[in-house]
Amino acid sequence: MFRITSAVFAALLGLGGFCATAQATGITGEAGLGMSNQPYDPTGSRYETVPVPYFDLDWGDVSLSTDDGLTWSALKTNGFSAGPFINYIPGRNSNGTLRGLHNVSAMGEAGGFVQYSPADFWRIFAFVGHTVGANRGQGGVLGRVGGEVGYPLGLGIIGSSELAANFADGRQTQTFFGVSNKDARDSEFRPYKASGGLQNVALTQNFEFPLAAKWSLVTSASWKHLTNSAADSTIVKQEGRVNQGEVQAAISYKFN
């Protein structure tokens, strides 16, 4: 549900002004702020508790969410939609148990998506993108396919479940999971050359609890299982986790 992004987090600094103008500009959906206990990086080398934004907003055919980033449904027909998207991928400072490894710069992701959602309570989707703005030799192609279904639970409580598979090419996987010979000399990790393919599968369970007329408590719990080359990384085997969890909660305000 949540993904910490410094770009989106910076936007929260202007959330007060945004709330005052959202109604006039036709924006609908929810926005808020919460906390997340999550892996520091994709290897799961350690966990951190950080403030996170929560966005699930629509403005006509343009949407902003903390899962999918900024999307534009340029084509829409009979429940199908497709178009471009941009998102943000946090980097990694190699300190603590990762000391000696290469740092990973924060980077953007740009690409296209297709989605089928004949009703508001379920969807299936596919995203394919390429990183932009990464340091030389870092970044690559990413893909994500999955489905989500929502359901009422009574007393105004809404639940949703999502299952997604995440893919990456060899260069993108090497960016976070690989260990070069130089890295190995400077760190405690054995050399490792990562390859592309299915990187992880993730199951997410969300709940939204009404608090007042326009306020809600939004919670999320996720389980992620690393696969293939990512799971075999020497970083994961020595310091990381093949199975990773995330828990988040946010207070959100709903716009009509």
PDB file of C-alpha atoms in Angstrom:
ATOM      1  CA  MET A   1       0.000   0.000   0.000  1.00  0.00           C
ATOM      2  CA  PHE A   2       2.666   2.517   0.976  1.00  0.00           C
ATOM      3  CA  ARG A   3       6.044   3.049  -0.571  1.00  0.00           C
ATOM      4  CA  ILE A   4       8.350   5.613   1.004  1.00  0.00           C
ATOM      5  CA  THR A   5       9.508   8.080  -1.628  1.00  0.00           C
ATOM      6  CA  SER A   6      11.342  11.261  -0.794  1.00  0.00           C
ATOM      7  CA  ALA A   7       9.799  13.002  -3.804  1.00  0.00           C
ATOM      8  CA  VAL A   8       6.255  12.241  -2.702  1.00  0.00           C
ATOM      9  CA  PHE A   9       7.155  12.843   0.938  1.00  0.00           C
ATOM     10  CA  ALA A  10       8.390  16.312   0.040  1.00  0.00           C
ATOM     11  CA  ALA A  11       5.019  16.975  -1.539  1.00  0.00           C
ATOM     12  CA  LEU A  12       3.426  16.377   1.839  1.00  0.00           C
ATOM     13  CA  LEU A  13       5.040  19.572   3.082  1.00  0.00           C
ATOM     14  CA  GLY A  14       2.408  21.389   1.064  1.00  0.00           C
ATOM     15  CA  LEU A  15      -0.452  19.097   2.038  1.00  0.00           C
ATOM     16  CA  GLY A  16      -2.258  21.802   3.969  1.00  0.00           C
ATOM     17  CA  GLY A  17      -2.524  24.068   0.951  1.00  0.00           C
ATOM     18  CA  PHE A  18      -3.358  21.121  -1.239  1.00  0.00           C
ATOM     19  CA  CYS A  19      -6.290  20.152   1.011  1.00  0.00           C
ATOM     20  CA  ALA A  20      -7.689  23.666   0.735  1.00  0.00           C
ATOM     21  CA  THR A  21      -7.747  23.617  -3.071  1.00  0.00           C
ATOM     22  CA  ALA A  22      -8.461  19.957  -3.880  1.00  0.00           C
ATOM     23  CA  GLN A  23     -12.233  20.350  -3.836  1.00  0.00           C
ATOM     24  CA  ALA A  24     -12.125  23.303  -6.242  1.00  0.00           C
ATOM     25  CA  THR A  25      -9.910  21.477  -8.755  1.00  0.00           C
ATOM     26  CA  GLY A  26     -12.062  18.349  -8.925  1.00  0.00           C
ATOM     27  CA  ILE A  27      -9.654  15.999  -7.150  1.00  0.00           C
ATOM     28  CA  THR A  28     -11.241  12.967  -5.491  1.00  0.00           C
ATOM     29  CA  GLY A  29      -9.808  10.233  -3.305  1.00  0.00           C
ATOM     30  CA  GLU A  30      -7.733  10.231  -0.141  1.00  0.00           C
ATOM     31  CA  ALA A  31      -4.453  11.676   1.131  1.00  0.00           C
ATOM     32  CA  GLY A  32      -2.715  11.406   4.465  1.00  0.00           C
ATOM     33  CA  LEU A  33       0.395  10.645   6.458  1.00  0.00           C
ATOM     34  CA  GLY A  34       1.440   7.639   8.509  1.00  0.00           C
ATOM     35  CA  MET A  35       4.273   5.452   9.735  1.00  0.00           C
ATOM     36  CA  SER A  36       5.829   2.327   8.275  1.00  0.00           C
ATOM     37  CA  ASN A  37       8.061  -0.423   9.598  1.00  0.00           C
ATOM     38  CA  GLN A  38       9.747  -1.724   6.458  1.00  0.00           C
ATOM     39  CA  PRO A  39      12.974  -3.182   5.050  1.00  0.00           C
ATOM     40  CA  TYR A  40      15.703  -0.598   4.538  1.00  0.00           C
ATOM     41  CA  ASP A  41      16.467  -1.924   1.048  1.00  0.00           C
ATOM     42  CA  PRO A  42      15.241  -4.759  -1.241  1.00  0.00           C
ATOM     43  CA  THR A  43      17.679  -7.274   0.307  1.00  0.00           C
ATOM     44  CA  GLY A  44      16.044  -6.871   3.731  1.00  0.00           C
ATOM     45  CA  SER A  45      19.406  -6.185   5.369  1.00  0.00           C
ATOM     46  CA  ARG A  46      17.678  -4.358   8.232  1.00  0.00           C
ATOM     47  CA  TYR A  47      14.383  -2.726   9.117  1.00  0.00           C
ATOM     48  CA  GLU A  48      13.506   0.900   9.789  1.00  0.00           C
ATOM     49  CA  THR A  49      10.485   2.824  11.023  1.00  0.00           C
ATOM     50  CA  VAL A  50       9.862   5.929   8.935  1.00  0.00           C
ATOM     51  CA  PRO A  51       7.087   8.447   8.172  1.00  0.00           C
ATOM     52  CA  VAL A  52       5.325   7.707   4.890  1.00  0.00           C
ATOM     53  CA  PRO A  53       2.807   9.562   2.714  1.00  0.00           C
ATOM     54  CA  TYR A  54      -0.455   7.995   1.637  1.00  0.00           C
ATOM     55  CA  PHE A  55      -2.035   9.021  -1.671  1.00  0.00           C
ATOM     56  CA  ASP A  56      -4.958   7.492  -3.541  1.00  0.00           C
ATOM     57  CA  LEU A  57      -6.136  10.421  -5.664  1.00  0.00           C
ATOM     58  CA  ASP A  58      -7.863  10.879  -9.011  1.00  0.00           C
ATOM     59  CA  TRP A  59      -8.154  13.967 -11.179  1.00  0.00           C
ATOM     60  CA  GLY A  60     -10.062  12.971 -14.267  1.00  0.00           C
ATOM     61  CA  ASP A  61      -7.922  10.386 -16.059  1.00  0.00           C
ATOM     62  CA  VAL A  62      -4.845  11.190 -13.949  1.00  0.00           C
ATOM     63  CA  SER A  63      -4.189   9.274 -10.718  1.00  0.00           C
ATOM     64  CA  LEU A  64      -1.589   9.459  -7.978  1.00  0.00           C
ATOM     65  CA  SER A  65      -1.045   6.563  -5.592  1.00  0.00           C
ATOM     66  CA  THR A  66       1.769   5.409  -3.363  1.00  0.00           C
ATOM     67  CA  ASP A  67       1.700   2.035  -5.131  1.00  0.00           C
ATOM     68  CA  ASP A  68       1.538   2.955  -8.816  1.00  0.00           C
ATOM     69  CA  GLY A  69       2.952   6.482  -8.806  1.00  0.00           C
ATOM     70  CA  LEU A  70       1.511   9.035 -11.235  1.00  0.00           C
ATOM     71  CA  THR A  71      -0.543   7.415 -14.010  1.00  0.00           C
ATOM     72  CA  TRP A  72      -2.529   8.769 -16.941  1.00  0.00           C
ATOM     73  CA  SER A  73      -5.275   6.585 -18.413  1.00  0.00           C
ATOM     74  CA  ALA A  74      -4.844   7.832 -21.961  1.00  0.00           C
ATOM     75  CA  LEU A  75      -7.015   5.009 -23.328  1.00  0.00           C
ATOM     76  CA  LYS A  76     -10.180   3.828 -21.550  1.00  0.00           C
ATOM     77  CA  THR A  77     -12.843   1.467 -22.855  1.00  0.00           C
ATOM     78  CA  ASN A  78     -15.089  -1.226 -21.358  1.00  0.00           C
ATOM     79  CA  GLY A  79     -13.123  -1.489 -18.130  1.00  0.00           C
ATOM     80  CA  PHE A  80      -9.730  -1.475 -19.846  1.00  0.00           C
ATOM     81  CA  SER A  81      -7.327   1.428 -19.375  1.00  0.00           C
ATOM     82  CA  ALA A  82      -3.777   2.010 -20.560  1.00  0.00           C
ATOM     83  CA  GLY A  83      -1.249   4.801 -20.621  1.00  0.00           C
ATOM     84  CA  PRO A  84       2.052   6.098 -19.267  1.00  0.00           C
ATOM     85  CA  PHE A  85       3.216   6.260 -15.672  1.00  0.00           C
ATOM     86  CA  ILE A  86       6.096   7.654 -13.645  1.00  0.00           C
ATOM     87  CA  ASN A  87       7.225   6.477 -10.248  1.00  0.00           C
ATOM     88  CA  TYR A  88      10.140   6.767  -7.854  1.00  0.00           C
ATOM     89  CA  ILE A  89      12.609   4.143  -6.600  1.00  0.00           C
ATOM     90  CA  PRO A  90      14.501   4.946  -3.382  1.00  0.00           C
ATOM     91  CA  GLY A  91      18.246   4.437  -3.341  1.00  0.00           C
ATOM     92  CA  ARG A  92      20.527   2.890  -0.736  1.00  0.00           C
ATOM     93  CA  ASN A  93      23.342   4.257   1.365  1.00  0.00           C
ATOM     94  CA  SER A  94      25.669   1.367   2.041  1.00  0.00           C
ATOM     95  CA  ASN A  95      26.355   1.790   5.721  1.00  0.00           C
ATOM     96  CA  GLY A  96      26.018  -0.423   8.772  1.00  0.00           C
ATOM     97  CA  THR A  97      25.970  -4.083   7.759  1.00  0.00           C
ATOM     98  CA  LEU A  98      26.187  -3.021   4.088  1.00  0.00           C
ATOM     99  CA  ARG A  99      29.388  -1.028   4.581  1.00  0.00           C
ATOM    100  CA  GLY A 100      31.770  -1.397   1.662  1.00  0.00           C
ATOM    101  CA  LEU A 101      29.108  -2.077  -0.963  1.00  0.00           C
ATOM    102  CA  HIS A 102      28.327   0.442  -3.695  1.00  0.00           C
ATOM    103  CA  ASN A 103      25.751   3.115  -2.926  1.00  0.00           C
ATOM    104  CA  VAL A 104      22.609   3.093  -5.060  1.00  0.00           C
ATOM    105  CA  SER A 105      21.250   6.429  -6.210  1.00  0.00           C
ATOM    106  CA  ALA A 106      17.578   7.277  -6.022  1.00  0.00           C
ATOM    107  CA  MET A 107      16.046   6.984  -9.472  1.00  0.00           C
ATOM    108  CA  GLY A 108      12.821   7.505 -11.356  1.00  0.00           C
ATOM    109  CA  GLU A 109      10.875   4.945 -13.326  1.00  0.00           C
ATOM    110  CA  ALA A 110       8.933   5.716 -16.499  1.00  0.00           C
ATOM    111  CA  GLY A 111       6.916   3.364 -18.643  1.00  0.00           C
ATOM    112  CA  GLY A 112       3.452   2.148 -19.512  1.00  0.00           C
ATOM    113  CA  PHE A 113       0.628   0.184 -17.919  1.00  0.00           C
ATOM    114  CA  VAL A 114      -2.511  -1.686 -18.856  1.00  0.00           C
ATOM    115  CA  GLN A 115      -5.327  -2.445 -16.437  1.00  0.00           C
ATOM    116  CA  TYR A 116      -8.689  -4.170 -16.501  1.00  0.00           C
ATOM    117  CA  SER A 117     -11.146  -2.995 -13.849  1.00  0.00           C
ATOM    118  CA  PRO A 118     -14.815  -3.382 -14.808  1.00  0.00           C
ATOM    119  CA  ALA A 119     -15.832  -2.492 -11.237  1.00  0.00           C
ATOM    120  CA  ASP A 120     -14.305  -0.292  -8.547  1.00  0.00           C
ATOM    121  CA  PHE A 121     -13.673  -3.210  -6.211  1.00  0.00           C
ATOM    122  CA  TRP A 122     -11.297  -5.295  -8.338  1.00  0.00           C
ATOM    123  CA  ARG A 123      -8.601  -4.962 -10.980  1.00  0.00           C
ATOM    124  CA  ILE A 124      -5.824  -6.827 -12.753  1.00  0.00           C
ATOM    125  CA  PHE A 125      -2.800  -4.874 -13.969  1.00  0.00           C
ATOM    126  CA  ALA A 126       0.597  -4.948 -15.638  1.00  0.00           C
ATOM    127  CA  PHE A 127       3.321  -2.275 -15.492  1.00  0.00           C
ATOM    128  CA  VAL A 128       6.575  -2.170 -17.488  1.00  0.00           C
ATOM    129  CA  GLY A 129       9.100   0.625 -17.020  1.00  0.00           C
ATOM    130  CA  HIS A 130      12.730   1.666 -17.280  1.00  0.00           C
ATOM    131  CA  THR A 131      14.665   3.611 -14.686  1.00  0.00           C
ATOM    132  CA  VAL A 132      15.783   7.166 -15.377  1.00  0.00           C
ATOM    133  CA  GLY A 133      18.305   9.326 -13.547  1.00  0.00           C
ATOM    134  CA  ALA A 134      20.276   6.422 -12.066  1.00  0.00           C
ATOM    135  CA  ASN A 135      24.028   6.496 -11.587  1.00  0.00           C
ATOM    136  CA  ARG A 136      26.097   5.059 -14.411  1.00  0.00           C
ATOM    137  CA  GLY A 137      25.779   1.283 -14.598  1.00  0.00           C
ATOM    138  CA  GLN A 138      22.765   1.189 -12.300  1.00  0.00           C
ATOM    139  CA  GLY A 139      19.068   0.793 -13.021  1.00  0.00           C
ATOM    140  CA  GLY A 140      17.310  -1.118 -15.758  1.00  0.00           C
ATOM    141  CA  VAL A 141      13.951  -2.577 -16.774  1.00  0.00           C
ATOM    142  CA  LEU A 142      11.240  -3.445 -14.247  1.00  0.00           C
ATOM    143  CA  GLY A 143       7.863  -5.124 -14.528  1.00  0.00           C
ATOM    144  CA  ARG A 144       4.939  -5.807 -12.221  1.00  0.00           C
ATOM    145  CA  VAL A 145       1.802  -7.896 -12.793  1.00  0.00           C
ATOM    146  CA  GLY A 146      -0.936  -8.688 -10.323  1.00  0.00           C
ATOM    147  CA  GLY A 147      -4.475  -8.340  -9.159  1.00  0.00           C
ATOM    148  CA  GLU A 148      -6.415  -6.666  -6.366  1.00  0.00           C
ATOM    149  CA  VAL A 149      -9.895  -7.234  -4.955  1.00  0.00           C
ATOM    150  CA  GLY A 150     -11.787  -5.107  -2.424  1.00  0.00           C
ATOM    151  CA  TYR A 151     -14.701  -6.044  -0.184  1.00  0.00           C
ATOM    152  CA  PRO A 152     -16.862  -4.501   2.565  1.00  0.00           C
ATOM    153  CA  LEU A 153     -16.595  -6.007   6.049  1.00  0.00           C
ATOM    154  CA  GLY A 154     -19.428  -4.160   7.783  1.00  0.00           C
ATOM    155  CA  LEU A 155     -19.499  -1.123  10.071  1.00  0.00           C
ATOM    156  CA  GLY A 156     -18.009   0.912   7.230  1.00  0.00           C
ATOM    157  CA  ILE A 157     -14.776  -1.129   7.214  1.00  0.00           C
ATOM    158  CA  ILE A 158     -13.325  -1.852   3.773  1.00  0.00           C
ATOM    159  CA  GLY A 159     -10.745  -4.561   3.080  1.00  0.00           C
ATOM    160  CA  SER A 160      -8.649  -5.291   0.004  1.00  0.00           C
ATOM    161  CA  SER A 161      -6.124  -7.959  -0.940  1.00  0.00           C
ATOM    162  CA  GLU A 162      -3.418  -7.738  -3.607  1.00  0.00           C
ATOM    163  CA  LEU A 163      -1.083 -10.341  -5.063  1.00  0.00           C
ATOM    164  CA  ALA A 164       1.709  -9.113  -7.324  1.00  0.00           C
ATOM    165  CA  ALA A 165       4.812 -10.497  -9.026  1.00  0.00           C
ATOM    166  CA  ASN A 166       7.779  -8.180  -9.603  1.00  0.00           C
ATOM    167  CA  PHE A 167      10.338  -8.661 -12.355  1.00  0.00           C
ATOM    168  CA  ALA A 168      13.644  -6.963 -13.211  1.00  0.00           C
ATOM    169  CA  ASP A 169      16.355  -7.362 -15.823  1.00  0.00           C
ATOM    170  CA  GLY A 170      19.910  -8.335 -14.941  1.00  0.00           C
ATOM    171  CA  ARG A 171      21.241  -4.796 -14.558  1.00  0.00           C
ATOM    172  CA  GLN A 172      18.444  -3.702 -12.233  1.00  0.00           C
ATOM    173  CA  THR A 173      18.812  -6.857 -10.121  1.00  0.00           C
ATOM    174  CA  GLN A 174      22.590  -6.378  -9.998  1.00  0.00           C
ATOM    175  CA  THR A 175      22.052  -2.810  -8.771  1.00  0.00           C
ATOM    176  CA  PHE A 176      20.643  -3.929  -5.422  1.00  0.00           C
ATOM    177  CA  PHE A 177      21.580  -7.611  -5.142  1.00  0.00           C
ATOM    178  CA  GLY A 178      24.939  -7.869  -6.909  1.00  0.00           C
ATOM    179  CA  VAL A 179      28.414  -7.735  -5.360  1.00  0.00           C
ATOM    180  CA  SER A 180      31.257  -6.688  -7.651  1.00  0.00           C
ATOM    181  CA  ASN A 181      34.857  -7.747  -7.060  1.00  0.00           C
ATOM    182  CA  LYS A 182      35.573  -4.267  -5.714  1.00  0.00           C
ATOM    183  CA  ASP A 183      32.585  -4.502  -3.380  1.00  0.00           C
ATOM    184  CA  ALA A 184      33.832  -7.866  -2.150  1.00  0.00           C
ATOM    185  CA  ARG A 185      37.286  -6.445  -1.382  1.00  0.00           C
ATOM    186  CA  ASP A 186      35.773  -3.519   0.536  1.00  0.00           C
ATOM    187  CA  SER A 187      33.063  -5.452   2.391  1.00  0.00           C
ATOM    188  CA  GLU A 188      32.336  -8.766   4.072  1.00  0.00           C
ATOM    189  CA  PHE A 189      30.277 -10.093   1.151  1.00  0.00           C
ATOM    190  CA  ARG A 190      31.330 -12.680  -1.399  1.00  0.00           C
ATOM    191  CA  PRO A 191      31.215 -11.639  -5.086  1.00  0.00           C
ATOM    192  CA  TYR A 192      27.889 -12.238  -6.793  1.00  0.00           C
ATOM    193  CA  LYS A 193      26.592 -11.609 -10.311  1.00  0.00           C
ATOM    194  CA  ALA A 194      22.816 -11.206 -10.328  1.00  0.00           C
ATOM    195  CA  SER A 195      20.626 -12.112 -13.287  1.00  0.00           C
ATOM    196  CA  GLY A 196      17.190 -10.982 -14.421  1.00  0.00           C
ATOM    197  CA  GLY A 197      13.778 -12.597 -14.099  1.00  0.00           C
ATOM    198  CA  LEU A 198      11.160 -12.889 -11.392  1.00  0.00           C
ATOM    199  CA  GLN A 199      12.535 -10.990  -8.392  1.00  0.00           C
ATOM    200  CA  ASN A 200       9.790 -11.403  -5.799  1.00  0.00           C
ATOM    201  CA  VAL A 201       6.139 -12.134  -5.149  1.00  0.00           C
ATOM    202  CA  ALA A 202       4.216  -9.975  -2.695  1.00  0.00           C
ATOM    203  CA  LEU A 203       0.903 -10.390  -0.874  1.00  0.00           C
ATOM    204  CA  THR A 204      -0.669  -7.296   0.698  1.00  0.00           C
ATOM    205  CA  GLN A 205      -3.695  -7.034   2.947  1.00  0.00           C
ATOM    206  CA  ASN A 206      -5.278  -3.595   3.477  1.00  0.00           C
ATOM    207  CA  PHE A 207      -8.012  -2.332   5.790  1.00  0.00           C
ATOM    208  CA  GLU A 208      -9.694   1.055   6.028  1.00  0.00           C
ATOM    209  CA  PHE A 209     -11.516   1.987   9.238  1.00  0.00           C
ATOM    210  CA  PRO A 210     -13.822   5.059   9.285  1.00  0.00           C
ATOM    211  CA  LEU A 211     -13.023   7.541  12.055  1.00  0.00           C
ATOM    212  CA  ALA A 212     -15.238  10.520  11.179  1.00  0.00           C
ATOM    213  CA  ALA A 213     -17.162  11.914   8.205  1.00  0.00           C
ATOM    214  CA  LYS A 214     -14.067  12.404   6.026  1.00  0.00           C
ATOM    215  CA  TRP A 215     -11.320  10.766   8.092  1.00  0.00           C
ATOM    216  CA  SER A 216     -10.127   7.166   8.077  1.00  0.00           C
ATOM    217  CA  LEU A 217      -7.422   4.937   9.521  1.00  0.00           C
ATOM    218  CA  VAL A 218      -5.744   3.039   6.690  1.00  0.00           C
ATOM    219  CA  THR A 219      -3.627  -0.004   7.560  1.00  0.00           C
ATOM    220  CA  SER A 220      -1.580  -2.431   5.525  1.00  0.00           C
ATOM    221  CA  ALA A 221       0.432  -5.601   6.125  1.00  0.00           C
ATOM    222  CA  SER A 222       2.613  -7.078   3.383  1.00  0.00           C
ATOM    223  CA  TRP A 223       4.619 -10.260   2.930  1.00  0.00           C
ATOM    224  CA  LYS A 224       7.299 -10.417   0.230  1.00  0.00           C
ATOM    225  CA  HIS A 225       9.215 -13.516  -0.856  1.00  0.00           C
ATOM    226  CA  LEU A 226      12.433 -13.075  -2.837  1.00  0.00           C
ATOM    227  CA  THR A 227      12.982 -15.557  -5.661  1.00  0.00           C
ATOM    228  CA  ASN A 228      15.625 -16.738  -8.127  1.00  0.00           C
ATOM    229  CA  SER A 229      18.701 -14.533  -8.450  1.00  0.00           C
ATOM    230  CA  ALA A 230      17.559 -12.072  -5.783  1.00  0.00           C
ATOM    231  CA  ALA A 231      17.118 -14.838  -3.198  1.00  0.00           C
ATOM    232  CA  ASP A 232      20.522 -16.332  -4.073  1.00  0.00           C
ATOM    233  CA  SER A 233      22.398 -13.044  -3.563  1.00  0.00           C
ATOM    234  CA  THR A 234      25.251 -13.265  -1.088  1.00  0.00           C
ATOM    235  CA  ILE A 235      23.927 -10.061   0.506  1.00  0.00           C
ATOM    236  CA  VAL A 236      20.616 -11.798   1.222  1.00  0.00           C
ATOM    237  CA  LYS A 237      22.270 -15.007   2.420  1.00  0.00           C
ATOM    238  CA  GLN A 238      24.721 -13.212   4.742  1.00  0.00           C
ATOM    239  CA  GLU A 239      22.683 -10.261   6.055  1.00  0.00           C
ATOM    240  CA  GLY A 240      19.291 -10.085   4.348  1.00  0.00           C
ATOM    241  CA  ARG A 241      16.005 -11.971   4.391  1.00  0.00           C
ATOM    242  CA  VAL A 242      14.292 -14.040   1.717  1.00  0.00           C
ATOM    243  CA  ASN A 243      10.949 -13.473   3.462  1.00  0.00           C
ATOM    244  CA  GLN A 244      10.229  -9.868   4.364  1.00  0.00           C
ATOM    245  CA  GLY A 245       7.337  -8.082   6.026  1.00  0.00           C
ATOM    246  CA  GLU A 246       6.009  -4.531   6.157  1.00  0.00           C
ATOM    247  CA  VAL A 247       3.407  -2.974   8.444  1.00  0.00           C
ATOM    248  CA  GLN A 248       1.965   0.505   7.855  1.00  0.00           C
ATOM    249  CA  ALA A 249      -0.758   2.761   9.220  1.00  0.00           C
ATOM    250  CA  ALA A 250      -1.896   6.227   8.140  1.00  0.00           C
ATOM    251  CA  ILE A 251      -4.587   8.761   8.896  1.00  0.00           C
ATOM    252  CA  SER A 252      -6.221   9.862   5.638  1.00  0.00           C
ATOM    253  CA  TYR A 253      -8.632  12.607   4.599  1.00  0.00           C
ATOM    254  CA  LYS A 254     -11.199  11.912   1.894  1.00  0.00           C
ATOM    255  CA  PHE A 255     -12.048  14.406  -0.835  1.00  0.00           C
ATOM    256  CA  ASN A 256     -15.476  14.236  -2.498  1.00  0.00           C
TER     257      ASN A 256
END
